[in-house]
PDB file of C-alpha atoms in Angstrom:
ATOM      1  CA  ALA A  30      -0.131  -0.155  -0.021  1.00  0.00           C
ATOM      2  CA  GLN A  31       0.912   3.277  -0.609  1.00  0.00           C
ATOM      3  CA  SER A  32       2.073   5.757   1.800  1.00  0.00           C
ATOM      4  CA  VAL A  33       3.912   9.018   2.670  1.00  0.00           C
ATOM      5  CA  THR A  34       5.894  10.414   5.610  1.00  0.00           C
ATOM      6  CA  GLN A  35       6.397  13.851   6.704  1.00  0.00           C
ATOM      7  CA  PRO A  36       9.128  13.786   9.361  1.00  0.00           C
ATOM      8  CA  ASP A  37       8.920  17.045  10.512  1.00  0.00           C
ATOM      9  CA  ILE A  38       5.875  17.942  12.502  1.00  0.00           C
ATOM     10  CA  HIS A  39       6.832  21.501  13.000  1.00  0.00           C
ATOM     11  CA  ILE A  40       9.281  23.759  11.332  1.00  0.00           C
ATOM     12  CA  THR A  41      10.079  27.177  12.579  1.00  0.00           C
ATOM     13  CA  VAL A  42      11.683  29.760  10.358  1.00  0.00           C
ATOM     14  CA  SER A  43      12.683  33.324  10.186  1.00  0.00           C
ATOM     15  CA  GLU A  44      11.225  35.574   7.717  1.00  0.00           C
ATOM     16  CA  GLY A  45      13.349  35.738   4.809  1.00  0.00           C
ATOM     17  CA  ALA A  46      15.358  32.434   5.595  1.00  0.00           C
ATOM     18  CA  SER A  47      15.170  29.338   3.241  1.00  0.00           C
ATOM     19  CA  LEU A  48      12.849  26.349   3.947  1.00  0.00           C
ATOM     20  CA  GLU A  49      12.882  22.789   3.275  1.00  0.00           C
ATOM     21  CA  LEU A  50       9.928  20.411   3.784  1.00  0.00           C
ATOM     22  CA  ARG A  51      10.678  16.942   3.713  1.00  0.00           C
ATOM     23  CA  CYS A  52       8.302  14.325   2.413  1.00  0.00           C
ATOM     24  CA  ASN A  53       9.117  10.429   1.678  1.00  0.00           C
ATOM     25  CA  TYR A  54       6.576   7.956   0.143  1.00  0.00           C
ATOM     26  CA  SER A  55       6.529   4.305  -0.457  1.00  0.00           C
ATOM     27  CA  TYR A  56       4.596   3.400  -3.766  1.00  0.00           C
ATOM     28  CA  GLY A  57       5.318   0.483  -6.053  1.00  0.00           C
ATOM     29  CA  ALA A  58       4.843   2.191  -9.308  1.00  0.00           C
ATOM     30  CA  THR A  59       5.978   5.895 -10.939  1.00  0.00           C
ATOM     31  CA  PRO A  60       3.911   8.016  -8.508  1.00  0.00           C
ATOM     32  CA  TYR A  61       2.012  11.011  -8.977  1.00  0.00           C
ATOM     33  CA  LEU A  62       3.100  13.598  -6.541  1.00  0.00           C
ATOM     34  CA  PHE A  63       1.594  16.674  -4.816  1.00  0.00           C
ATOM     35  CA  TRP A  64       2.044  19.390  -2.323  1.00  0.00           C
ATOM     36  CA  TYR A  65      -0.857  21.124  -1.044  1.00  0.00           C
ATOM     37  CA  VAL A  66      -0.915  24.122   1.829  1.00  0.00           C
ATOM     38  CA  GLN A  67      -3.795  24.700   4.272  1.00  0.00           C
ATOM     39  CA  SER A  68      -4.289  27.904   6.115  1.00  0.00           C
ATOM     40  CA  PRO A  69      -6.420  27.846   9.232  1.00  0.00           C
ATOM     41  CA  GLY A  70      -9.985  27.264   8.600  1.00  0.00           C
ATOM     42  CA  GLN A  71      -9.364  26.721   4.544  1.00  0.00           C
ATOM     43  CA  GLY A  72      -9.443  23.962   2.216  1.00  0.00           C
ATOM     44  CA  LEU A  73      -6.076  22.745   0.689  1.00  0.00           C
ATOM     45  CA  GLN A  74      -4.892  24.543  -2.170  1.00  0.00           C
ATOM     46  CA  LEU A  75      -2.472  23.149  -4.516  1.00  0.00           C
ATOM     47  CA  LEU A  76       0.997  24.148  -4.474  1.00  0.00           C
ATOM     48  CA  LEU A  77       2.473  21.780  -7.102  1.00  0.00           C
ATOM     49  CA  LYS A  78       2.449  18.578  -8.771  1.00  0.00           C
ATOM     50  CA  TYR A  79       4.768  16.162 -10.392  1.00  0.00           C
ATOM     51  CA  PHE A  80       3.286  13.463 -13.121  1.00  0.00           C
ATOM     52  CA  SER A  81       6.459  12.728 -15.251  1.00  0.00           C
ATOM     53  CA  GLY A  82       9.270  14.678 -17.251  1.00  0.00           C
ATOM     54  CA  ASP A  83      11.879  17.247 -15.454  1.00  0.00           C
ATOM     55  CA  THR A  84      12.054  16.104 -11.905  1.00  0.00           C
ATOM     56  CA  LEU A  85      12.141  19.731 -10.532  1.00  0.00           C
ATOM     57  CA  VAL A  86       8.916  21.261 -10.451  1.00  0.00           C
ATOM     58  CA  GLN A  87       7.859  24.922 -10.029  1.00  0.00           C
ATOM     59  CA  GLY A  88       4.693  25.712  -8.218  1.00  0.00           C
ATOM     60  CA  ILE A  89       2.754  28.884  -7.300  1.00  0.00           C
ATOM     61  CA  LYS A  90       4.134  31.252  -4.589  1.00  0.00           C
ATOM     62  CA  GLY A  91       7.566  30.675  -5.410  1.00  0.00           C
ATOM     63  CA  PHE A  92       7.538  27.057  -4.185  1.00  0.00           C
ATOM     64  CA  GLU A  93       9.468  24.036  -5.947  1.00  0.00           C
ATOM     65  CA  ALA A  94      10.087  20.641  -5.270  1.00  0.00           C
ATOM     66  CA  GLU A  95      12.344  17.913  -6.445  1.00  0.00           C
ATOM     67  CA  PHE A  96      11.517  14.301  -7.250  1.00  0.00           C
ATOM     68  CA  LYS A  97      14.463  12.329  -6.485  1.00  0.00           C
ATOM     69  CA  ARG A  98      13.296   8.497  -7.436  1.00  0.00           C
ATOM     70  CA  SER A  99      16.414   6.886  -5.563  1.00  0.00           C
ATOM     71  CA  GLN A 100      15.530   8.493  -2.298  1.00  0.00           C
ATOM     72  CA  SER A 101      11.719   8.087  -2.709  1.00  0.00           C
ATOM     73  CA  SER A 102      11.523  11.751  -1.670  1.00  0.00           C
ATOM     74  CA  PHE A 103       9.785  15.117  -3.092  1.00  0.00           C
ATOM     75  CA  ASN A 104      10.903  17.689  -0.825  1.00  0.00           C
ATOM     76  CA  LEU A 105       9.477  21.491  -1.192  1.00  0.00           C
ATOM     77  CA  ARG A 106      11.669  24.160  -1.098  1.00  0.00           C
ATOM     78  CA  LYS A 107      11.363  28.028  -1.029  1.00  0.00           C
ATOM     79  CA  PRO A 108      14.462  30.235  -1.131  1.00  0.00           C
ATOM     80  CA  SER A 109      13.052  33.283   1.057  1.00  0.00           C
ATOM     81  CA  VAL A 110       9.880  32.581   3.323  1.00  0.00           C
ATOM     82  CA  HIS A 111       7.212  35.242   3.999  1.00  0.00           C
ATOM     83  CA  TRP A 112       5.467  35.916   7.038  1.00  0.00           C
ATOM     84  CA  SER A 113       2.213  34.812   4.976  1.00  0.00           C
ATOM     85  CA  ASP A 114       3.410  31.416   4.468  1.00  0.00           C
ATOM     86  CA  ALA A 115       2.833  30.338   7.749  1.00  0.00           C
ATOM     87  CA  ALA A 116       0.206  27.182   7.243  1.00  0.00           C
ATOM     88  CA  GLU A 117       0.048  23.544   7.359  1.00  0.00           C
ATOM     89  CA  TYR A 118       1.797  21.809   4.423  1.00  0.00           C
ATOM     90  CA  PHE A 119       0.807  18.416   3.048  1.00  0.00           C
ATOM     91  CA  CYS A 120       2.507  15.941   0.897  1.00  0.00           C
ATOM     92  CA  ALA A 121       0.196  13.724  -0.991  1.00  0.00           C
ATOM     93  CA  VAL A 122       0.764  10.812  -3.264  1.00  0.00           C
ATOM     94  CA  GLY A 123      -1.336   9.710  -5.825  1.00  0.00           C
ATOM     95  CA  MET A 124      -2.573   6.082  -6.459  1.00  0.00           C
ATOM     96  CA  HIS A 125      -3.286   5.267  -9.951  1.00  0.00           C
ATOM     97  CA  ALA A 126      -7.146   3.857  -9.960  1.00  0.00           C
ATOM     98  CA  SER A 127      -9.372   2.608 -12.481  1.00  0.00           C
ATOM     99  CA  GLY A 128     -10.635   4.833 -15.336  1.00  0.00           C
ATOM    100  CA  GLY A 129      -7.446   7.075 -15.209  1.00  0.00           C
ATOM    101  CA  SER A 130      -8.298   8.692 -12.199  1.00  0.00           C
ATOM    102  CA  TYR A 131      -5.696   8.976  -8.832  1.00  0.00           C
ATOM    103  CA  ILE A 132      -6.536   8.936  -5.167  1.00  0.00           C
ATOM    104  CA  PRO A 133      -4.061  10.972  -3.309  1.00  0.00           C
ATOM    105  CA  THR A 134      -2.712   9.603   0.132  1.00  0.00           C
ATOM    106  CA  PHE A 135      -1.967  12.452   2.487  1.00  0.00           C
ATOM    107  CA  GLY A 136       0.913  12.444   4.936  1.00  0.00           C
ATOM    108  CA  ARG A 137       0.455  13.993   8.165  1.00  0.00           C
ATOM    109  CA  GLY A 138       1.299  17.606   7.644  1.00  0.00           C
ATOM    110  CA  THR A 139       4.140  19.651   8.503  1.00  0.00           C
ATOM    111  CA  SER A 140       2.931  22.913  10.525  1.00  0.00           C
ATOM    112  CA  LEU A 141       5.595  25.862   9.175  1.00  0.00           C
ATOM    113  CA  ILE A 142       5.592  28.807  11.788  1.00  0.00           C
ATOM    114  CA  VAL A 143       7.447  31.929  10.614  1.00  0.00           C
ATOM    115  CA  HIS A 144       9.128  34.366  13.148  1.00  0.00           C
ATOM    116  CA  PRO A 145       9.596  38.054  12.044  1.00  0.00           C
TER     117      PRO A 145
ATOM    118  CA  ASP B 117     -15.679  31.554 -11.685  1.00  0.00           C
ATOM    119  CA  ALA B 118     -16.649  30.175  -8.398  1.00  0.00           C
ATOM    120  CA  GLY B 119     -14.511  27.474  -6.714  1.00  0.00           C
ATOM    121  CA  VAL B 120     -15.789  24.218  -4.816  1.00  0.00           C
ATOM    122  CA  THR B 121     -18.623  25.454  -2.294  1.00  0.00           C
ATOM    123  CA  GLN B 122     -19.572  23.227   0.711  1.00  0.00           C
ATOM    124  CA  SER B 123     -22.091  23.717   3.230  1.00  0.00           C
ATOM    125  CA  PRO B 124     -22.738  23.960   6.091  1.00  0.00           C
ATOM    126  CA  THR B 125     -19.568  25.772   7.437  1.00  0.00           C
ATOM    127  CA  HIS B 126     -19.917  24.071  10.777  1.00  0.00           C
ATOM    128  CA  LEU B 127     -22.600  21.942  12.471  1.00  0.00           C
ATOM    129  CA  ILE B 128     -22.961  20.547  15.699  1.00  0.00           C
ATOM    130  CA  LYS B 129     -24.633  16.622  16.182  1.00  0.00           C
ATOM    131  CA  THR B 130     -25.333  14.277  19.037  1.00  0.00           C
ATOM    132  CA  ARG B 131     -24.242  10.854  18.863  1.00  0.00           C
ATOM    133  CA  GLY B 132     -26.440   8.348  16.883  1.00  0.00           C
ATOM    134  CA  GLN B 133     -28.145  11.016  14.739  1.00  0.00           C
ATOM    135  CA  GLN B 134     -27.527  11.386  11.097  1.00  0.00           C
ATOM    136  CA  VAL B 135     -26.029  14.065   8.844  1.00  0.00           C
ATOM    137  CA  THR B 136     -25.847  15.367   5.486  1.00  0.00           C
ATOM    138  CA  LEU B 137     -23.069  17.656   3.954  1.00  0.00           C
ATOM    139  CA  ARG B 138     -23.337  19.164   0.654  1.00  0.00           C
ATOM    140  CA  CYS B 139     -20.747  20.102  -2.146  1.00  0.00           C
ATOM    141  CA  SER B 140     -21.083  22.063  -5.228  1.00  0.00           C
ATOM    142  CA  PRO B 141     -17.864  21.290  -7.555  1.00  0.00           C
ATOM    143  CA  LYS B 142     -16.082  24.114  -9.347  1.00  0.00           C
ATOM    144  CA  SER B 143     -17.662  25.140 -12.500  1.00  0.00           C
ATOM    145  CA  GLY B 144     -16.606  22.446 -15.472  1.00  0.00           C
ATOM    146  CA  HIS B 145     -15.692  19.707 -13.104  1.00  0.00           C
ATOM    147  CA  ASP B 146     -17.803  16.344 -13.258  1.00  0.00           C
ATOM    148  CA  THR B 147     -16.074  14.456 -10.294  1.00  0.00           C
ATOM    149  CA  VAL B 148     -16.475  14.885  -6.510  1.00  0.00           C
ATOM    150  CA  SER B 149     -14.381  13.274  -4.011  1.00  0.00           C
ATOM    151  CA  TRP B 150     -14.822  13.418  -0.128  1.00  0.00           C
ATOM    152  CA  TYR B 151     -12.320  13.418   2.778  1.00  0.00           C
ATOM    153  CA  GLN B 152     -12.108  13.113   6.412  1.00  0.00           C
ATOM    154  CA  GLN B 153      -9.340  15.293   8.022  1.00  0.00           C
ATOM    155  CA  ALA B 154      -9.310  14.663  11.765  1.00  0.00           C
ATOM    156  CA  LEU B 155      -7.668  17.249  14.009  1.00  0.00           C
ATOM    157  CA  GLY B 156      -3.772  17.132  13.138  1.00  0.00           C
ATOM    158  CA  GLN B 157      -3.974  14.694  10.634  1.00  0.00           C
ATOM    159  CA  GLY B 158      -3.875  14.808   6.685  1.00  0.00           C
ATOM    160  CA  PRO B 159      -7.040  14.244   5.008  1.00  0.00           C
ATOM    161  CA  GLN B 160      -8.558  10.553   4.247  1.00  0.00           C
ATOM    162  CA  PHE B 161      -9.919   9.384   1.296  1.00  0.00           C
ATOM    163  CA  ILE B 162     -13.875   8.434   2.043  1.00  0.00           C
ATOM    164  CA  PHE B 163     -15.181   7.968  -1.629  1.00  0.00           C
ATOM    165  CA  GLN B 164     -15.327   9.232  -5.117  1.00  0.00           C
ATOM    166  CA  TYR B 165     -18.455  10.135  -7.331  1.00  0.00           C
ATOM    167  CA  TYR B 166     -18.463  10.197 -11.271  1.00  0.00           C
ATOM    168  CA  GLU B 167     -21.228  10.139 -13.426  1.00  0.00           C
ATOM    169  CA  GLU B 168     -23.645   9.722 -10.277  1.00  0.00           C
ATOM    170  CA  GLU B 169     -21.988   6.518  -9.546  1.00  0.00           C
ATOM    171  CA  GLU B 170     -19.358   5.749  -6.458  1.00  0.00           C
ATOM    172  CA  ARG B 171     -16.427   4.793  -8.321  1.00  0.00           C
ATOM    173  CA  GLN B 172     -13.660   4.563  -5.461  1.00  0.00           C
ATOM    174  CA  ARG B 173     -13.770   3.903  -1.717  1.00  0.00           C
ATOM    175  CA  GLY B 174     -11.619   4.279   0.970  1.00  0.00           C
ATOM    176  CA  ASN B 175     -11.592   2.191   4.113  1.00  0.00           C
ATOM    177  CA  PHE B 176     -14.696   3.950   5.787  1.00  0.00           C
ATOM    178  CA  PRO B 177     -17.689   1.931   6.855  1.00  0.00           C
ATOM    179  CA  ASP B 178     -21.149   1.778   5.182  1.00  0.00           C
ATOM    180  CA  ARG B 179     -22.534   4.524   7.565  1.00  0.00           C
ATOM    181  CA  PHE B 180     -20.619   6.446   5.137  1.00  0.00           C
ATOM    182  CA  SER B 181     -22.680   7.193   1.999  1.00  0.00           C
ATOM    183  CA  GLY B 182     -23.042   9.538  -0.717  1.00  0.00           C
ATOM    184  CA  HIS B 183     -24.723  10.824  -3.731  1.00  0.00           C
ATOM    185  CA  GLN B 184     -24.141  12.890  -6.857  1.00  0.00           C
ATOM    186  CA  PHE B 185     -26.684  14.707  -8.965  1.00  0.00           C
ATOM    187  CA  PRO B 186     -27.023  15.300 -12.688  1.00  0.00           C
ATOM    188  CA  ASN B 187     -25.706  18.679 -12.004  1.00  0.00           C
ATOM    189  CA  TYR B 188     -22.485  17.224 -10.539  1.00  0.00           C
ATOM    190  CA  SER B 189     -23.171  18.499  -7.184  1.00  0.00           C
ATOM    191  CA  SER B 190     -22.891  15.838  -4.024  1.00  0.00           C
ATOM    192  CA  GLU B 191     -23.834  15.035  -0.616  1.00  0.00           C
ATOM    193  CA  LEU B 192     -22.114  12.944   1.828  1.00  0.00           C
ATOM    194  CA  ASN B 193     -24.622  11.392   4.602  1.00  0.00           C
ATOM    195  CA  VAL B 194     -23.194   9.805   7.775  1.00  0.00           C
ATOM    196  CA  ASN B 195     -25.542   7.574   9.880  1.00  0.00           C
ATOM    197  CA  ALA B 196     -25.303   6.769  13.630  1.00  0.00           C
ATOM    198  CA  LEU B 197     -22.693   9.165  14.250  1.00  0.00           C
ATOM    199  CA  LEU B 198     -20.040   8.607  16.754  1.00  0.00           C
ATOM    200  CA  LEU B 199     -17.722  10.902  18.750  1.00  0.00           C
ATOM    201  CA  GLY B 200     -14.671   9.756  16.448  1.00  0.00           C
ATOM    202  CA  ASP B 201     -16.333  11.369  13.372  1.00  0.00           C
ATOM    203  CA  SER B 202     -16.059  14.861  14.531  1.00  0.00           C
ATOM    204  CA  ALA B 203     -13.457  16.109  11.670  1.00  0.00           C
ATOM    205  CA  LEU B 204     -13.270  18.366   9.048  1.00  0.00           C
ATOM    206  CA  TYR B 205     -15.035  17.030   6.401  1.00  0.00           C
ATOM    207  CA  LEU B 206     -13.412  18.145   2.980  1.00  0.00           C
ATOM    208  CA  CYS B 207     -15.086  17.982  -0.666  1.00  0.00           C
ATOM    209  CA  ALA B 208     -12.985  17.947  -3.793  1.00  0.00           C
ATOM    210  CA  SER B 209     -13.843  18.447  -7.304  1.00  0.00           C
ATOM    211  CA  SER B 210     -12.126  17.555 -10.633  1.00  0.00           C
ATOM    212  CA  LEU B 211     -12.641  16.925 -14.527  1.00  0.00           C
ATOM    213  CA  ASN B 212     -12.468  13.494 -15.562  1.00  0.00           C
ATOM    214  CA  ARG B 213     -11.264  12.126 -12.264  1.00  0.00           C
ATOM    215  CA  ARG B 214      -7.913  13.913 -12.431  1.00  0.00           C
ATOM    216  CA  GLU B 215      -6.697  17.031 -10.580  1.00  0.00           C
ATOM    217  CA  GLN B 216      -8.506  17.897  -7.197  1.00  0.00           C
ATOM    218  CA  TYR B 217      -9.285  21.366  -6.172  1.00  0.00           C
ATOM    219  CA  PHE B 218     -10.530  21.271  -2.625  1.00  0.00           C
ATOM    220  CA  GLY B 219     -13.439  23.469  -1.010  1.00  0.00           C
ATOM    221  CA  PRO B 220     -13.248  25.095   2.389  1.00  0.00           C
ATOM    222  CA  GLY B 221     -14.588  21.823   4.122  1.00  0.00           C
ATOM    223  CA  THR B 222     -17.761  21.438   6.710  1.00  0.00           C
ATOM    224  CA  ARG B 223     -16.365  21.380  10.369  1.00  0.00           C
ATOM    225  CA  LEU B 224     -18.666  18.628  12.155  1.00  0.00           C
ATOM    226  CA  THR B 225     -18.739  18.133  16.013  1.00  0.00           C
ATOM    227  CA  VAL B 226     -20.373  15.470  17.772  1.00  0.00           C
ATOM    228  CA  THR B 227     -21.249  15.596  21.134  1.00  0.00           C
TER     229      THR B 227
END
């Protein structure tokens, strides 16, 4: 069965500092990979996705992620964090299902705290 | 262009009661998926509806059921509520069962 591990429950960074959120997955086939962000009281917003091709993926809000098959990782990065980036971040792996659909399995999330 | 909308925003129910949550998909989307997000956890997949039929189901009991209407909107029904059903229920819509867009969720509290 597929699974996602986000080893860091909380991450604290200073505004302007760089950020890396870790994600490791377990899946037998080539995965679909996603990063979502959830602000308090809000739904999930898709930051970026990897389906195939270039392993460095650019997303919204200045985020990027790199797929490393050998390490089963899909870490999220941002060169300079803004106070508005404080939120919960979820990594997900999409299981291929019938009819070309996929069902994402989510990690438990990493809470990002940004200090001024 | 309206995104995914859900109603109600919050509700409180008593153990043993039944609840219905509603979701309207993003314009142009034909697939609706439902997720349960317990406090401090990631969302867990409940089921997915496409062409008014349940196409995929996660590891949830039969107390959880759903429906999709011809206009693609959807309902999630939970019978015989348990305290453990307290969670944020998220609806996501997609086109042809692909990339999913999430609504703001319904916060259910069972007392």
